mmCIF file of C-alpha atoms in Angstrom:
data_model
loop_
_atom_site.group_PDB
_atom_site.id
_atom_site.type_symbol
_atom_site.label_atom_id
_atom_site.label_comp_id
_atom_site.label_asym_id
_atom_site.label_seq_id
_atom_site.Cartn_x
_atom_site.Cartn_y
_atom_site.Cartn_z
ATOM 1 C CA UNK A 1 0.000 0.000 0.000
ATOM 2 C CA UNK A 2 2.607 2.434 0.924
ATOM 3 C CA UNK A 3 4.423 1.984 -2.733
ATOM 4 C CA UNK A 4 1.215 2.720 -4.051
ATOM 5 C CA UNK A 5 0.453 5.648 -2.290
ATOM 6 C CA UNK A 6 3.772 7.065 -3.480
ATOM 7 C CA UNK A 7 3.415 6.133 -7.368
ATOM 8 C CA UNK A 8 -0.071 7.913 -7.096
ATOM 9 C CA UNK A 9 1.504 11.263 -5.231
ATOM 10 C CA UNK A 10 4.303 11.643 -7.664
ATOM 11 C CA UNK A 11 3.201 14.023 -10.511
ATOM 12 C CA UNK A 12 6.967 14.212 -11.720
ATOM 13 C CA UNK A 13 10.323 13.605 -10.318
ATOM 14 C CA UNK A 14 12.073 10.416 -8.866
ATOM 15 C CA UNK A 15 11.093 8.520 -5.735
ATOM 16 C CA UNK A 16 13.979 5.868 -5.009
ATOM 17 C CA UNK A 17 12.551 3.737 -2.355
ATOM 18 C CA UNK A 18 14.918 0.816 -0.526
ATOM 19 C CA UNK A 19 13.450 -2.390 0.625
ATOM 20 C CA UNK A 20 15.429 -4.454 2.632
ATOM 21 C CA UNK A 21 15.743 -8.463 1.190
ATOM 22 C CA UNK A 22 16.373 -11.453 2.760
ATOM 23 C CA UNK A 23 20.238 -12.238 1.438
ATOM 24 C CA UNK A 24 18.741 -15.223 -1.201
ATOM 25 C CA UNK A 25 15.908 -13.573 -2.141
ATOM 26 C CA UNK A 26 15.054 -12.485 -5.240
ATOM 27 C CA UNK A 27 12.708 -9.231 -4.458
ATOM 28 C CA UNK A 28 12.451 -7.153 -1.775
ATOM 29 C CA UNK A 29 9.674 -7.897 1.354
ATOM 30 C CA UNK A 30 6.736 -7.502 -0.205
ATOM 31 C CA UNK A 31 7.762 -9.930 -2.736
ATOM 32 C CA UNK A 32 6.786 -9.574 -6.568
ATOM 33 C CA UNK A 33 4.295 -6.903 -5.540
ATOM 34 C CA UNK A 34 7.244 -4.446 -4.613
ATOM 35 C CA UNK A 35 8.304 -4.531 -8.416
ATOM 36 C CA UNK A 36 4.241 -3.576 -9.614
ATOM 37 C CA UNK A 37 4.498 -0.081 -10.146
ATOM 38 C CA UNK A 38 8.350 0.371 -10.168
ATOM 39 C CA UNK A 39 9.732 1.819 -13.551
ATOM 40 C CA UNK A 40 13.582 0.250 -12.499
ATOM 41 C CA UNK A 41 13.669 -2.318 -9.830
ATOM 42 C CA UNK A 42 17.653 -2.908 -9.547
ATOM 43 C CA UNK A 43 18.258 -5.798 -6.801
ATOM 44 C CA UNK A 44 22.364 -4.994 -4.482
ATOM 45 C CA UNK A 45 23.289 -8.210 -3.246
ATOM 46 C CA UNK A 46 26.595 -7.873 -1.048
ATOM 47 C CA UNK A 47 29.644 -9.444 -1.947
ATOM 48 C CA UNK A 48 31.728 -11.572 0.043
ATOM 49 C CA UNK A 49 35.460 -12.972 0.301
ATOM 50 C CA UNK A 50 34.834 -15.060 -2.662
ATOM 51 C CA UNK A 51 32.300 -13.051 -4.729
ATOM 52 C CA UNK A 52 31.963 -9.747 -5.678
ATOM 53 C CA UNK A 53 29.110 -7.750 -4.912
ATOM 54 C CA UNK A 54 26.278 -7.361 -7.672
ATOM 55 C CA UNK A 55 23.567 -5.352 -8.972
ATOM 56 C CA UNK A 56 20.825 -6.922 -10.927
ATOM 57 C CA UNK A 57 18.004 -5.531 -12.899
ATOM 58 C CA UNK A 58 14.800 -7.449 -11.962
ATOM 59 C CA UNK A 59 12.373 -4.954 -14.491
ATOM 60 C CA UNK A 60 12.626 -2.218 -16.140
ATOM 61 C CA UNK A 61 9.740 -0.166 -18.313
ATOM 62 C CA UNK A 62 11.540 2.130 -19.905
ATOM 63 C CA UNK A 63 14.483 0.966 -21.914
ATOM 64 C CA UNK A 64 17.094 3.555 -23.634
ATOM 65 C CA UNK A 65 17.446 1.579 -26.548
ATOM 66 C CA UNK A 66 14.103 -0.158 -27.755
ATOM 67 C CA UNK A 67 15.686 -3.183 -29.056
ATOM 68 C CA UNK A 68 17.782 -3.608 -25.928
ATOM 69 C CA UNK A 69 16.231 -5.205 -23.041
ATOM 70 C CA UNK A 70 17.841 -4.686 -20.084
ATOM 71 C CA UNK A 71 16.266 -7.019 -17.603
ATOM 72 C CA UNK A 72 19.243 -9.574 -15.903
ATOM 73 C CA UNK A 73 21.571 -7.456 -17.160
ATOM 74 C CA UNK A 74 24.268 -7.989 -13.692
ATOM 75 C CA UNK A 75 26.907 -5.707 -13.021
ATOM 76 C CA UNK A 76 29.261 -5.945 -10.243
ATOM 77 C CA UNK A 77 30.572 -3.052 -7.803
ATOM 78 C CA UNK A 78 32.609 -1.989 -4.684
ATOM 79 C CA UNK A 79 30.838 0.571 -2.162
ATOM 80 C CA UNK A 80 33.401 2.465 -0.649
ATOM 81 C CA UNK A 81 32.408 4.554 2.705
ATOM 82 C CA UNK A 82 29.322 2.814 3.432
ATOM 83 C CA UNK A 83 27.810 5.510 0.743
ATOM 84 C CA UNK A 84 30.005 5.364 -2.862
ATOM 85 C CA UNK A 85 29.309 2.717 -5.588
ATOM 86 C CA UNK A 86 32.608 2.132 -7.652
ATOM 87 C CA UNK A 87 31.746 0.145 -10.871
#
């Protein structure tokens, strides 16, 4: 509901809203639902010793290039000071 009621308030602009995951889940809590009226959903799943961290798009509506799809598209990155991604 509260996803919802942010989708419907927004007349223009970005809302980037974080949902916390369970570490082998796909989607956020909330499950598929979370991803209904998202234009990006982009999943972070922390690295460890052995693997890198990732970033995964799970949807997206609005591609840049129309022949492109960019859903699974996985990239991996480093944050650096809690706050910095470094691709």
């Amino acid at each position: 509901e509260m996803l919802t009621e942010i989708w419907r308030q927004l007349r223009k602009g970005v809302a980037i809203v974080a949902i916390q995951k369970d570490e082998k889940a796909t989607y956020g809590r909330g499950g598929a639902f979370s991803a209904e009226k998202a234009r990006l959903y982009i999943v972070l799943n922390s690295g460890d010793k052995q693997n890198p961290s990732t970033a995964q798009i799970i949807a997206a509506k609005n591609w840049r290039k129309p022949e492109e799809n960019p859903k699974g598209k996985i990239w991996t990155y480093k944050l650096v000071n809690g706050c910095r991604f470094v691709y």
